mmCIF file of C-alpha atoms and ligand atoms in Angstrom:
data_model
loop_
_atom_site.group_PDB
_atom_site.id
_atom_site.type_symbol
_atom_site.label_atom_id
_atom_site.label_comp_id
_atom_site.label_asym_id
_atom_site.label_seq_id
_atom_site.Cartn_x
_atom_site.Cartn_y
_atom_site.Cartn_z
ATOM 1 C CA MET F 272 -2.368 9.301 62.277
ATOM 2 C CA ASN F 273 -3.007 5.663 61.578
ATOM 3 C CA HIS F 274 -6.738 5.563 62.167
ATOM 4 C CA ALA F 275 -6.805 1.776 62.335
ATOM 5 C CA THR F 276 -5.077 1.844 65.734
ATOM 6 C CA LEU F 277 -6.523 4.896 67.445
ATOM 7 C CA ILE F 278 -6.727 4.609 71.212
ATOM 8 C CA THR F 279 -8.583 6.879 73.629
ATOM 9 C CA ALA F 280 -6.271 7.709 76.534
ATOM 10 C CA TYR F 281 -6.816 9.773 79.685
ATOM 11 C CA ILE F 282 -4.130 11.937 81.225
ATOM 12 C CA GLY F 283 -4.152 13.385 84.745
ATOM 13 C CA LEU F 284 -2.574 16.827 85.154
ATOM 14 C CA GLY F 285 -1.469 18.322 88.469
ATOM 15 C CA SER F 286 0.609 21.250 89.723
ATOM 16 C CA ASN F 287 1.185 23.099 92.978
ATOM 17 C CA LEU F 288 4.130 25.341 92.153
ATOM 18 C CA ALA F 289 4.933 28.300 89.889
ATOM 19 C CA GLU F 290 1.377 29.364 88.983
ATOM 20 C CA PRO F 291 -0.361 25.982 88.811
ATOM 21 C CA LEU F 292 -3.242 27.165 86.619
ATOM 22 C CA THR F 293 -0.843 28.480 83.981
ATOM 23 C CA GLN F 294 1.203 25.273 84.215
ATOM 24 C CA LEU F 295 -1.900 23.218 83.450
ATOM 25 C CA GLN F 296 -3.035 25.441 80.600
ATOM 26 C CA THR F 297 0.448 25.301 79.041
ATOM 27 C CA ALA F 298 0.592 21.520 79.465
ATOM 28 C CA CYS F 299 -2.868 21.075 77.915
ATOM 29 C CA ALA F 300 -1.779 23.004 74.856
ATOM 30 C CA ALA F 301 1.510 21.068 74.655
ATOM 31 C CA ILE F 302 -0.322 17.727 74.784
ATOM 32 C CA ALA F 303 -2.860 18.864 72.171
ATOM 33 C CA ASN F 304 0.044 19.906 69.933
ATOM 34 C CA LEU F 305 1.836 16.551 70.039
ATOM 35 C CA ALA F 306 2.168 14.789 66.715
ATOM 36 C CA GLN F 307 -0.146 11.756 66.587
ATOM 37 C CA VAL F 308 -2.376 13.203 69.321
ATOM 38 C CA GLU F 309 -5.812 14.762 69.005
ATOM 39 C CA GLU F 310 -7.488 16.374 72.004
ATOM 40 C CA LEU F 311 -10.978 15.045 72.691
ATOM 41 C CA ALA F 312 -11.802 16.880 75.918
ATOM 42 C CA CYS F 313 -10.297 18.691 78.884
ATOM 43 C CA SER F 314 -12.076 18.876 82.235
ATOM 44 C CA SER F 315 -12.524 21.968 84.336
ATOM 45 C CA PHE F 316 -9.641 22.845 86.627
ATOM 46 C CA TYR F 317 -10.067 21.830 90.269
ATOM 47 C CA GLN F 318 -8.266 23.122 93.326
ATOM 48 C CA SER F 319 -7.679 20.760 96.249
ATOM 49 C CA ALA F 320 -5.662 20.308 99.410
ATOM 50 C CA PRO F 321 -2.597 18.113 98.952
ATOM 51 C CA VAL F 322 -2.971 14.379 99.393
ATOM 52 C CA GLY F 323 0.108 13.255 101.299
ATOM 53 C CA PRO F 324 2.353 15.745 103.116
ATOM 54 C CA GLN F 325 0.266 18.808 104.087
ATOM 55 C CA ASP F 326 3.151 21.285 104.274
ATOM 56 C CA GLN F 327 2.895 22.226 100.615
ATOM 57 C CA PRO F 328 0.613 24.489 98.548
ATOM 58 C CA ASP F 329 -2.829 23.408 97.284
ATOM 59 C CA PHE F 330 -2.880 21.631 93.935
ATOM 60 C CA VAL F 331 -4.710 22.409 90.736
ATOM 61 C CA ASN F 332 -5.778 19.278 88.828
ATOM 62 C CA ALA F 333 -7.508 18.401 85.569
ATOM 63 C CA VAL F 334 -7.995 15.403 83.295
ATOM 64 C CA MET F 335 -7.644 15.352 79.530
ATOM 65 C CA ALA F 336 -8.971 12.817 77.008
ATOM 66 C CA ILE F 337 -7.020 12.297 73.810
ATOM 67 C CA SER F 338 -7.130 10.093 70.757
ATOM 68 C CA THR F 339 -3.742 8.781 69.696
ATOM 69 C CA ASP F 340 -1.933 6.122 67.743
ATOM 70 C CA LEU F 341 1.212 6.485 69.853
ATOM 71 C CA ALA F 342 2.206 3.359 71.752
ATOM 72 C CA ALA F 343 1.686 3.719 75.505
ATOM 73 C CA LEU F 344 5.400 4.002 76.296
ATOM 74 C CA ASP F 345 5.924 6.547 73.514
ATOM 75 C CA LEU F 346 3.037 8.615 74.888
ATOM 76 C CA LEU F 347 4.560 8.365 78.386
ATOM 77 C CA ALA F 348 7.898 9.594 77.026
ATOM 78 C CA CYS F 349 6.153 12.583 75.399
ATOM 79 C CA LEU F 350 4.432 13.430 78.711
ATOM 80 C CA GLN F 351 7.711 13.212 80.628
ATOM 81 C CA LYS F 352 9.352 15.507 78.094
ATOM 82 C CA ILE F 353 6.604 18.095 78.645
ATOM 83 C CA GLU F 354 7.119 17.802 82.434
ATOM 84 C CA GLN F 355 10.834 18.490 81.915
ATOM 85 C CA GLU F 356 10.179 21.404 79.565
ATOM 86 C CA GLN F 357 7.982 23.007 82.213
ATOM 87 C CA GLY F 358 10.779 22.931 84.722
ATOM 88 C CA ARG F 359 9.973 19.845 86.734
ATOM 89 C CA VAL F 360 12.787 18.969 89.087
ATOM 90 C CA ARG F 361 12.731 15.466 90.527
ATOM 91 C CA THR F 362 13.794 16.056 94.131
ATOM 92 C CA GLY F 363 13.453 12.448 95.180
ATOM 93 C CA ILE F 364 11.049 13.572 97.907
ATOM 94 C CA ARG F 365 8.056 11.241 97.706
ATOM 95 C CA TRP F 366 4.750 13.073 97.366
ATOM 96 C CA GLY F 367 6.473 16.466 97.372
ATOM 97 C CA ALA F 368 5.479 19.678 95.565
ATOM 98 C CA ARG F 369 5.842 19.774 91.800
ATOM 99 C CA THR F 370 5.499 22.253 88.931
ATOM 100 C CA LEU F 371 3.855 19.651 86.711
ATOM 101 C CA ASP F 372 2.766 16.057 87.047
ATOM 102 C CA LEU F 373 1.356 14.244 84.011
ATOM 103 C CA ASP F 374 -0.002 10.761 84.691
ATOM 104 C CA LEU F 375 -1.104 8.334 82.023
ATOM 105 C CA LEU F 376 -4.297 7.175 83.760
ATOM 106 C CA LEU F 377 -5.915 5.008 81.095
ATOM 107 C CA TYR F 378 -4.873 3.739 77.692
ATOM 108 C CA GLY F 379 -7.940 2.329 75.982
ATOM 109 C CA GLU F 380 -9.061 -0.779 77.807
ATOM 110 C CA GLN F 381 -5.517 -2.020 78.172
ATOM 111 C CA GLN F 382 -3.884 -3.251 81.346
ATOM 112 C CA ILE F 383 -0.184 -2.514 81.349
ATOM 113 C CA ASN F 384 2.202 -3.732 84.033
ATOM 114 C CA LEU F 385 5.730 -2.623 83.245
ATOM 115 C CA PRO F 386 8.456 -1.400 85.607
ATOM 116 C CA THR F 387 7.970 2.153 84.275
ATOM 117 C CA LEU F 388 4.221 2.173 83.637
ATOM 118 C CA THR F 389 1.146 0.769 85.358
ATOM 119 C CA VAL F 390 -2.212 1.301 83.628
ATOM 120 C CA PRO F 391 -4.903 1.774 84.839
ATOM 121 C CA HIS F 392 -3.055 4.100 87.206
ATOM 122 C CA PRO F 393 -3.153 2.262 90.570
ATOM 123 C CA GLU F 394 -4.197 5.311 92.609
ATOM 124 C CA ILE F 395 -7.209 6.358 90.507
ATOM 125 C CA ARG F 396 -9.760 4.871 92.882
ATOM 126 C CA ASN F 397 -8.323 6.698 95.934
ATOM 127 C CA ARG F 398 -8.002 10.135 94.413
ATOM 128 C CA ALA F 399 -10.929 12.532 94.262
ATOM 129 C CA PHE F 400 -8.744 14.959 92.290
ATOM 130 C CA VAL F 401 -8.594 12.355 89.479
ATOM 131 C CA LEU F 402 -12.066 10.751 89.728
ATOM 132 C CA TYR F 403 -14.157 13.938 89.703
ATOM 133 C CA PRO F 404 -12.552 15.606 86.665
ATOM 134 C CA LEU F 405 -12.457 12.218 84.896
ATOM 135 C CA CYS F 406 -16.183 11.733 85.518
ATOM 136 C CA GLU F 407 -16.880 15.238 84.227
ATOM 137 C CA ILE F 408 -15.550 14.320 80.752
ATOM 138 C CA ALA F 409 -16.380 10.568 80.748
ATOM 139 C CA PRO F 410 -19.456 9.979 82.931
ATOM 140 C CA ALA F 411 -20.129 6.495 81.470
ATOM 141 C CA LEU F 412 -16.533 5.281 81.749
ATOM 142 C CA PHE F 413 -15.821 1.714 82.807
ATOM 143 C CA ILE F 414 -12.274 1.264 84.059
ATOM 144 C CA PRO F 415 -10.614 -2.131 83.606
ATOM 145 C CA THR F 416 -10.074 -3.839 86.997
ATOM 146 C CA LEU F 417 -11.685 -0.908 88.902
ATOM 147 C CA GLY F 418 -15.230 -0.759 87.523
ATOM 148 C CA ALA F 419 -17.729 1.982 86.706
ATOM 149 C CA ILE F 420 -16.708 5.588 87.337
ATOM 150 C CA ASP F 421 -19.957 6.449 89.129
ATOM 151 C CA THR F 422 -19.429 3.593 91.620
ATOM 152 C CA LEU F 423 -15.852 4.728 92.222
ATOM 153 C CA ILE F 424 -17.067 8.304 92.818
ATOM 154 C CA ALA F 425 -19.727 7.110 95.241
ATOM 155 C CA ASN F 426 -16.936 5.548 97.324
ATOM 156 C CA CYS F 427 -14.586 8.535 97.219
ATOM 157 C CA PRO F 428 -15.560 11.735 99.079
ATOM 158 C CA SER F 429 -15.001 14.870 97.021
ATOM 159 C CA ALA F 430 -12.469 16.072 99.615
ATOM 160 C CA ALA F 431 -13.328 19.763 99.309
ATOM 161 C CA LEU F 432 -12.422 19.782 95.656
ATOM 162 C CA LYS F 433 -13.170 23.267 94.336
ATOM 163 C CA LYS F 434 -14.015 23.751 90.684
ATOM 164 C CA LEU F 435 -12.250 26.877 89.411
ATOM 165 C CA ALA F 436 -14.151 29.348 87.254
HETATM 166 N N1 ROI A 708 -2.604 16.062 95.968
HETATM 167 C C1 ROI A 708 -3.485 16.705 95.168
HETATM 168 N N2 ROI A 708 -4.553 17.297 95.719
HETATM 169 N N3 ROI A 708 -3.318 16.752 93.815
HETATM 170 C C2 ROI A 708 -2.246 16.152 93.212
HETATM 171 O O1 ROI A 708 -2.116 16.207 91.970
HETATM 172 C C3 ROI A 708 -1.310 15.464 94.018
HETATM 173 N N4 ROI A 708 -0.238 14.841 93.477
HETATM 174 C C4 ROI A 708 0.635 14.188 94.202
HETATM 175 C C5 ROI A 708 0.534 14.125 95.720
HETATM 176 C C6 ROI A 708 1.749 14.789 96.303
HETATM 177 C C7 ROI A 708 0.434 12.675 96.123
HETATM 178 N N5 ROI A 708 -0.639 14.809 96.223
HETATM 179 C C8 ROI A 708 -1.525 15.451 95.414
HETATM 180 O O2 ROI A 708 1.639 13.574 93.628
#
């Protein structure tokens, strides 16, 4: 690693197919094993009802903090490769069920607006299944453009999020 350029990034993990808990555990290990990535923290796993179409299984979600000197787009490519390796099929159905979803939520304090990547992730503020695990591992976080995590949480009901043992 080039320690001069280390960035703290946050990754959202989600699954609602093919043993979601195992999918998340496997993905966590795969991310931690990436070259140029060091795991800083992983939240508890949380079960929640689907946001979007309701005719699909409950999700399991978590958030991971890493330290990396990968460029944001290179990190994104690594995450997409892990999604593929864990059998993700892109059906084209918006907000449909998925074996593994890895979202690059935050990349340091940077704001990134590219056709393939928007950071901070635009849906963070609306999604209890991101905010609550994120707050668990980064309670003092300030998110560029969105503000303090505790204010965001105060404005986002926990939506029957269930912390798994
Ligand atoms: N709903 C929940 N609870 N968790 C998710 O990770 C999730 N991911 C999605 C949609 C389908 C929008 N709903 C979700 O992509």
